[in-house]
Short mmCIF file of C-alpha atoms in Angstrom, two decimals:
data_model
loop_
_atom_site.label_atom_id
_atom_site.label_comp_id
_atom_site.label_asym_id
_atom_site.label_seq_id
_atom_site.Cartn_x
_atom_site.Cartn_y
_atom_site.Cartn_z
CA MET T 549 39.55 45.85 55.51
CA ASN T 550 40.46 48.71 53.17
CA ARG T 551 38.47 48.94 49.98
CA PRO T 552 40.45 49.23 46.72
CA SER T 553 40.38 52.75 45.30
CA TYR T 554 40.38 53.91 41.68
CA ARG T 555 40.28 57.29 39.95
CA VAL T 556 38.04 57.65 36.90
CA THR T 557 37.73 60.62 34.56
CA GLU T 558 34.05 61.40 34.01
CA LEU T 559 33.27 63.41 30.89
CA LEU T 560 30.00 65.25 31.54
CA GLY T 561 27.54 65.41 28.67
CA ASP T 562 24.47 67.15 27.29
CA GLY T 563 20.77 66.30 27.43
CA ILE T 564 20.24 63.27 29.65
CA GLY T 565 23.91 63.27 30.62
CA ALA T 566 23.29 64.66 34.11
CA GLU T 567 20.73 61.94 34.90
CA LEU T 568 23.06 59.22 33.61
CA SER T 569 25.89 60.59 35.73
CA ALA T 570 23.70 60.49 38.84
CA ALA T 571 22.70 56.91 38.00
CA VAL T 572 26.32 55.77 37.64
CA HIS T 573 27.31 57.42 40.92
CA ARG T 574 24.45 55.68 42.71
CA LEU T 575 25.40 52.34 41.19
CA ALA T 576 29.05 52.86 42.15
CA GLU T 577 27.96 53.19 45.80
CA SER T 578 26.81 49.56 45.72
CA LEU T 579 30.29 48.28 44.90
CA PRO T 580 32.98 47.13 47.37
CA VAL T 581 35.52 49.55 45.86
CA ARG T 582 36.01 53.29 46.03
CA LEU T 583 35.65 55.13 42.74
CA GLU T 584 36.76 58.76 42.68
CA PHE T 585 35.14 60.42 39.67
CA ILE T 586 37.16 63.37 38.29
CA PRO T 587 34.68 65.49 36.28
CA VAL T 588 35.50 67.32 33.07
CA ASP T 589 32.64 69.40 31.65
CA LEU T 590 32.18 68.63 27.94
CA ARG T 591 28.72 70.14 27.68
CA VAL T 592 28.09 72.51 24.78
CA ASP T 593 28.20 75.70 26.87
CA SER T 594 31.50 74.70 28.44
CA ARG T 595 33.05 73.81 25.09
CA ARG T 596 31.95 77.11 23.55
CA ALA T 597 33.24 79.10 26.53
CA ARG T 598 36.62 77.40 26.77
CA GLY T 599 37.32 76.25 23.22
CA MET T 600 40.05 73.68 22.74
CA ALA T 601 41.33 74.30 26.28
CA ILE T 602 38.57 72.03 27.59
CA TYR T 603 39.98 69.20 25.47
CA ASP T 604 43.46 69.92 26.83
CA GLU T 605 42.04 69.42 30.32
CA ALA T 606 40.17 66.27 29.29
CA VAL T 607 43.23 64.70 27.68
CA GLU T 608 45.49 65.56 30.62
CA THR T 609 43.00 64.11 33.11
CA ILE T 610 42.41 60.93 31.10
CA LEU T 611 46.14 60.34 30.71
CA ASP T 612 46.44 60.67 34.47
CA THR T 613 43.58 58.33 35.46
CA LYS T 614 44.03 55.93 32.49
CA VAL T 615 40.27 55.27 32.29
CA ALA T 616 37.32 57.51 31.44
CA LEU T 617 33.54 57.24 31.33
CA LYS T 618 31.96 59.54 28.76
CA HIS T 619 28.34 60.64 28.73
CA PRO T 620 26.64 61.54 25.42
CA THR T 621 27.61 64.93 23.99
CA ALA T 622 25.97 67.03 21.29
CA THR T 623 27.94 67.52 18.08
CA THR T 624 27.89 71.24 17.28
CA GLU T 625 31.00 73.07 16.04
CA GLU T 626 32.97 69.84 16.45
CA SER T 627 32.48 66.23 17.47
CA PRO T 628 33.92 65.63 20.96
CA ASN T 629 34.23 61.93 20.12
CA ALA T 630 36.33 62.67 17.05
CA VAL T 631 38.53 65.19 18.89
CA LEU T 632 39.22 62.82 21.78
CA ARG T 633 39.83 59.88 19.47
CA ARG T 634 42.45 61.88 17.59
CA ARG T 635 44.08 63.54 20.62
CA LEU T 636 44.37 60.30 22.60
CA ASP T 637 45.26 58.09 19.62
CA LEU T 638 42.31 55.80 20.34
CA SER T 639 43.11 53.32 17.62
CA VAL T 640 40.85 50.38 18.54
CA ILE T 641 37.14 50.15 19.35
CA HIS T 642 35.68 47.21 21.27
CA ARG T 643 31.93 46.97 20.76
CA PRO T 644 30.05 44.12 22.42
CA VAL T 645 26.67 43.54 20.78
CA TYR T 646 24.23 41.11 22.32
CA THR T 647 20.54 40.48 22.70
CA ILE T 648 19.12 42.78 25.39
CA PRO T 649 15.89 41.59 27.00
CA GLY T 650 13.01 43.97 26.38
CA VAL T 651 14.45 45.54 23.24
CA PRO T 652 12.08 44.72 20.35
CA THR T 653 13.85 43.06 17.42
CA ASN T 654 12.96 41.26 14.21
CA PHE T 655 15.87 38.86 14.77
CA ARG T 656 14.80 35.64 16.49
CA ARG T 657 18.21 34.25 17.43
CA GLU T 658 20.43 35.02 20.42
CA LEU T 659 23.28 37.37 19.55
CA ASP T 660 26.46 37.64 21.63
CA LEU T 661 29.27 39.21 19.64
CA ASP T 662 32.43 41.13 20.56
CA ILE T 663 33.50 43.31 17.63
CA VAL T 664 37.11 44.50 17.82
CA ARG T 665 37.51 47.20 15.19
CA ILE T 666 40.64 49.02 14.12
CA ALA T 667 39.55 52.67 14.40
CA THR T 668 42.17 54.19 12.11
CA GLY T 669 43.15 53.79 8.50
CA GLY T 670 41.11 52.35 5.68
CA THR T 671 39.63 54.95 3.37
CA TYR T 672 38.34 56.89 6.39
CA ASP T 673 41.71 58.58 6.84
CA ASP T 674 41.79 59.83 3.24
CA PRO T 675 39.02 62.12 1.94
CA GLY T 676 40.10 61.34 -1.61
CA ARG T 677 40.09 63.63 -4.62
CA MET T 678 38.48 64.02 -7.99
CA ILE T 679 40.25 62.81 -11.15
CA GLY T 680 38.92 65.15 -13.78
CA GLU T 681 35.14 65.53 -13.77
CA ASP T 682 34.11 61.90 -14.01
CA GLY T 683 36.39 60.01 -11.65
CA ALA T 684 37.43 60.00 -8.02
CA VAL T 685 40.06 58.16 -6.01
CA SER T 686 40.87 57.60 -2.35
CA LEU T 687 43.78 55.82 -0.75
CA ARG T 688 43.09 52.85 1.51
CA ILE T 689 45.68 52.61 4.26
CA VAL T 690 46.36 49.61 6.50
CA GLU T 691 49.24 49.87 8.98
CA ARG T 692 50.89 47.08 10.92
CA ARG T 693 50.89 48.81 14.33
CA PRO T 694 47.13 49.31 14.84
CA VAL T 695 46.42 45.86 13.39
CA ARG T 696 48.89 44.35 15.87
CA GLU T 697 47.34 46.32 18.75
CA ALA T 698 43.80 45.28 17.85
CA ALA T 699 44.81 41.65 17.31
CA ARG T 700 46.59 41.43 20.66
CA TYR T 701 43.59 42.97 22.37
CA ALA T 702 41.21 40.52 20.66
CA PHE T 703 43.29 37.47 21.53
CA ASN T 704 43.85 38.63 25.11
CA LEU T 705 40.09 39.08 25.42
CA ALA T 706 39.60 35.56 24.07
CA ARG T 707 42.14 34.17 26.53
CA LYS T 708 40.37 35.81 29.47
CA THR T 709 36.86 34.81 28.40
CA GLY T 710 37.47 31.41 26.80
CA LYS T 711 36.10 32.62 23.49
CA ARG T 712 37.38 32.13 19.94
CA VAL T 713 38.54 34.77 17.44
CA THR T 714 37.45 35.22 13.84
CA SER T 715 39.47 37.63 11.70
CA SER T 716 37.48 38.81 8.71
CA SER T 717 38.39 40.76 5.58
CA LYS T 718 38.46 40.53 1.78
CA TYR T 719 41.98 39.16 1.63
CA THR T 720 41.35 37.30 -1.63
CA ILE T 721 40.58 40.57 -3.45
CA GLN T 722 42.36 43.27 -1.42
CA LYS T 723 45.55 41.23 -1.34
CA ALA T 724 47.91 43.98 -0.20
CA THR T 725 45.86 45.72 2.50
CA ASP T 726 43.67 42.90 3.77
CA GLY T 727 46.48 40.46 3.16
CA LEU T 728 48.68 42.45 5.57
CA PHE T 729 45.84 42.49 8.10
CA GLU T 730 45.45 38.70 8.00
CA LYS T 731 49.22 38.18 8.08
CA VAL T 732 49.52 40.21 11.29
CA ALA T 733 46.46 38.48 12.78
CA ASP T 734 48.11 35.11 12.08
CA GLU T 735 51.36 36.27 13.69
CA ILE T 736 49.51 37.29 16.84
CA SER T 737 47.45 34.10 16.78
CA ASP T 738 50.69 32.08 16.97
CA GLN T 739 51.36 33.77 20.34
CA PHE T 740 48.03 32.47 21.69
CA PRO T 741 48.03 28.79 20.72
CA GLU T 742 45.21 27.99 23.16
CA VAL T 743 42.81 30.43 21.44
CA PRO T 744 40.87 29.04 18.45
CA HIS T 745 41.27 31.31 15.41
CA ASN T 746 39.60 31.13 12.02
CA VAL T 747 39.42 33.43 9.00
CA GLU T 748 36.24 34.40 7.14
CA LEU T 749 35.69 36.47 4.02
CA PHE T 750 33.81 39.53 5.23
CA ASP T 751 30.86 39.41 2.85
CA ALA T 752 30.25 35.73 3.57
CA MET T 753 30.56 36.34 7.30
CA LEU T 754 27.77 38.93 7.26
CA GLY T 755 25.41 36.28 6.00
CA LYS T 756 26.70 33.65 8.42
CA VAL T 757 26.23 35.94 11.43
CA ILE T 758 22.55 36.14 10.51
CA MET T 759 22.17 32.43 9.79
CA ALA T 760 24.31 31.04 12.63
CA PRO T 761 25.27 33.78 15.12
CA GLU T 762 26.43 31.22 17.70
CA LYS T 763 29.47 30.46 15.52
CA PHE T 764 30.91 33.94 16.07
CA GLN T 765 32.21 35.24 19.38
CA ILE T 766 35.07 37.74 18.91
CA VAL T 767 35.40 39.24 15.44
CA LEU T 768 38.54 41.20 14.50
CA VAL T 769 38.05 43.60 11.58
CA LEU T 770 39.49 46.60 9.76
CA ASN T 771 38.01 50.09 10.04
CA GLU T 772 35.24 50.12 7.41
CA TYR T 773 34.33 46.51 7.98
CA GLY T 774 33.97 47.15 11.71
CA ASP T 775 31.72 50.13 11.03
CA PHE T 776 29.47 48.03 8.77
CA LEU T 777 29.42 45.01 11.06
CA SER T 778 28.67 47.04 14.20
CA ASP T 779 25.63 48.69 12.63
CA MET T 780 24.34 45.41 11.22
CA ALA T 781 24.76 43.63 14.55
CA CYS T 782 23.07 46.45 16.46
CA GLY T 783 20.22 46.34 13.95
CA LEU T 784 19.84 42.62 14.60
CA ALA T 785 19.81 43.29 18.34
CA GLY T 786 17.08 45.89 17.84
CA SER T 787 18.62 49.36 17.89
CA LEU T 788 21.67 51.30 16.75
CA GLY T 789 21.64 53.07 20.10
CA ILE T 790 21.91 50.19 22.55
CA GLY T 791 25.00 48.93 24.26
CA ALA T 792 28.39 50.46 24.88
CA SER T 793 31.87 50.79 23.44
CA ALA T 794 35.44 50.86 24.65
CA ASN T 795 37.80 53.21 22.80
CA LEU T 796 41.39 52.14 23.37
CA ALA T 797 44.90 53.54 23.05
CA PHE T 798 48.04 51.43 23.47
CA ASP T 799 51.64 51.87 24.55
CA ALA T 800 54.68 50.71 22.58
CA SER T 801 54.18 47.16 23.89
CA ALA T 802 50.57 47.10 22.65
CA VAL T 803 49.26 47.18 26.23
CA VAL T 804 46.19 49.37 26.83
CA ARG T 805 47.46 52.82 27.80
CA VAL T 806 44.12 54.62 28.19
CA ALA T 807 40.54 53.46 27.74
CA LEU T 808 37.42 55.56 27.23
CA PHE T 809 34.00 53.97 27.68
CA ASP T 810 30.73 55.39 26.43
CA ALA T 811 27.12 54.57 25.62
CA ALA T 812 26.20 54.32 21.95
CA HIS T 813 23.08 56.48 22.14
CA GLY T 814 22.72 60.25 21.84
CA THR T 815 21.80 63.07 24.20
CA ALA T 816 17.97 62.69 23.92
CA PRO T 817 17.24 66.36 24.78
CA ASP T 818 13.48 65.80 24.41
CA ILE T 819 13.36 63.68 27.58
CA ALA T 820 16.11 65.39 29.57
CA GLY T 821 15.16 66.12 33.15
CA LYS T 822 11.97 64.03 33.04
CA GLY T 823 13.28 60.87 34.67
CA LEU T 824 12.69 58.91 31.46
CA ALA T 825 16.29 58.20 30.48
CA ASN T 826 17.23 54.53 30.21
CA PRO T 827 20.61 54.01 31.95
CA THR T 828 21.13 50.50 30.54
CA ALA T 829 23.79 51.51 28.01
CA ILE T 830 25.82 53.62 30.44
CA PHE T 831 25.65 50.78 33.00
CA LEU T 832 27.04 48.40 30.38
CA ALA T 833 29.79 50.94 29.60
CA PHE T 834 30.50 51.17 33.33
CA SER T 835 30.74 47.37 33.54
CA MET T 836 33.35 47.42 30.76
CA LEU T 837 35.32 50.03 32.69
CA LEU T 838 35.31 47.76 35.73
CA TYR T 839 36.68 44.94 33.59
CA GLN T 840 39.46 47.25 32.38
CA ILE T 841 40.63 48.20 35.87
CA GLY T 842 40.78 44.52 36.78
CA GLU T 843 37.53 44.25 38.76
CA ILE T 844 36.19 41.42 36.61
CA ALA T 845 33.68 40.08 39.14
CA LEU T 846 32.23 43.55 39.71
CA GLY T 847 31.94 44.17 35.98
CA GLN T 848 30.09 40.89 35.60
CA ALA T 849 27.79 41.74 38.50
CA VAL T 850 26.83 45.11 36.99
CA LYS T 851 26.24 43.64 33.53
CA ASN T 852 24.36 40.56 34.71
CA SER T 853 22.24 42.53 37.19
CA THR T 854 21.22 45.03 34.51
CA LEU T 855 20.36 42.40 31.92
CA GLY T 856 18.77 40.09 34.49
CA LEU T 857 16.31 42.74 35.63
CA LEU T 858 15.41 43.59 32.05
CA ARG T 859 14.76 39.89 31.42
CA GLN T 860 12.46 39.75 34.44
CA GLY T 861 10.46 42.76 33.20
CA THR T 862 11.98 45.50 35.36
CA ARG T 863 12.34 48.11 32.61
CA THR T 864 12.10 51.80 31.88
CA ARG T 865 9.18 53.10 29.84
CA ASP T 866 10.99 53.08 26.51
CA LEU T 867 11.12 49.28 26.84
CA GLY T 868 7.51 48.92 27.88
CA GLY T 869 8.08 49.06 31.63
CA GLN T 870 7.08 51.46 34.39
CA GLU T 871 10.45 52.33 35.93
CA THR T 872 11.94 55.81 36.01
CA THR T 873 15.65 56.42 35.66
CA ALA T 874 15.97 56.57 39.45
CA THR T 875 13.85 53.49 40.28
CA PHE T 876 15.58 51.36 37.66
CA THR T 877 18.94 52.49 39.04
CA GLU T 878 17.88 51.56 42.57
CA ALA T 879 16.75 48.16 41.36
CA VAL T 880 20.08 47.50 39.63
CA ALA T 881 22.06 48.70 42.66
CA ALA T 882 20.05 46.40 44.94
CA GLU T 883 20.53 43.45 42.59
CA VAL T 884 24.28 44.11 42.39
CA THR T 885 24.43 44.14 46.21
CA ARG T 886 22.49 40.89 46.36
CA ARG T 887 24.72 39.15 43.81
CA LEU T 888 27.91 40.34 45.49
CA ALA T 889 26.66 39.19 48.88
CA ALA T 890 25.88 35.77 47.43
CA SER T 891 29.43 35.57 46.11
CA SER T 892 30.96 36.98 49.33
CA LEU T 893 32.10 40.19 47.57
CA THR T 894 30.24 42.46 49.94
CA PRO T 895 30.97 46.18 50.43
CA GLY T 896 33.22 46.79 53.41
#
């Protein structure tokens, strides 16, 4: 039986990036599919030697493979994340935030939240200007197209997972901008009658997520709100650097055109090469990539194996365990193999 084959752009990174890349490749070997990783070197030395030409190569390769896995990169003369987001028109960010076993947190409730954030517009696209010496103004922009793309993505995600969608804004105050956002969200909601949809004022929702997190599953938000909510949710889960994100671009029909997946943490140069890197976040990013290419069961196996081992106490040293990067990777790969064998999805 032939194994399905997929091509994936792999954006090489700085610091612990090499160790994370090796971990992902080892984990990929445990799967009953063939993944051909096409490397593009985004490390600092490569970027300085090649300039913007390296981004030309990255964009061309990502457009060809449609999916990319990005390792953490240092921000020096420019931010690779910002350049790629602009060049690829990555207009939506999907950030799952959930309780990760072994990560210390002051929050005592279980968190399981999918944040779908419009990554363009708002005041972030306008630096503003001074009005005389004592005033300043910036223009807040909300456009129908990215709202429609994000809403369709959120409701499609809800349809696939059986979850409900909450759209959240300040539509009672920002009647033009947030009003347009909620209007488009309602229009898309009408196309998914089986998906429960409710609307929450953003400030009230922040409090409700803390008091009753189980009431929120997929939250659709505008740019600034998504930025605020993501950081708050990660803080509740225990760290701003845990978990993973999907950065998405869409075609004219609002179908995902390219998707870039990355871990939320940085390059950690102080532990690079010491076998101390925790591959949890890049494994979760990898699981999201598997979902995107249609390998839902494999994505679930990678995610559940990673989190299951953490719950059992198999952890790297940053989480109070004894595992190295390599031994934790081997444990996850073995658990993925076990789970797939139990479900008859064995490598062939």
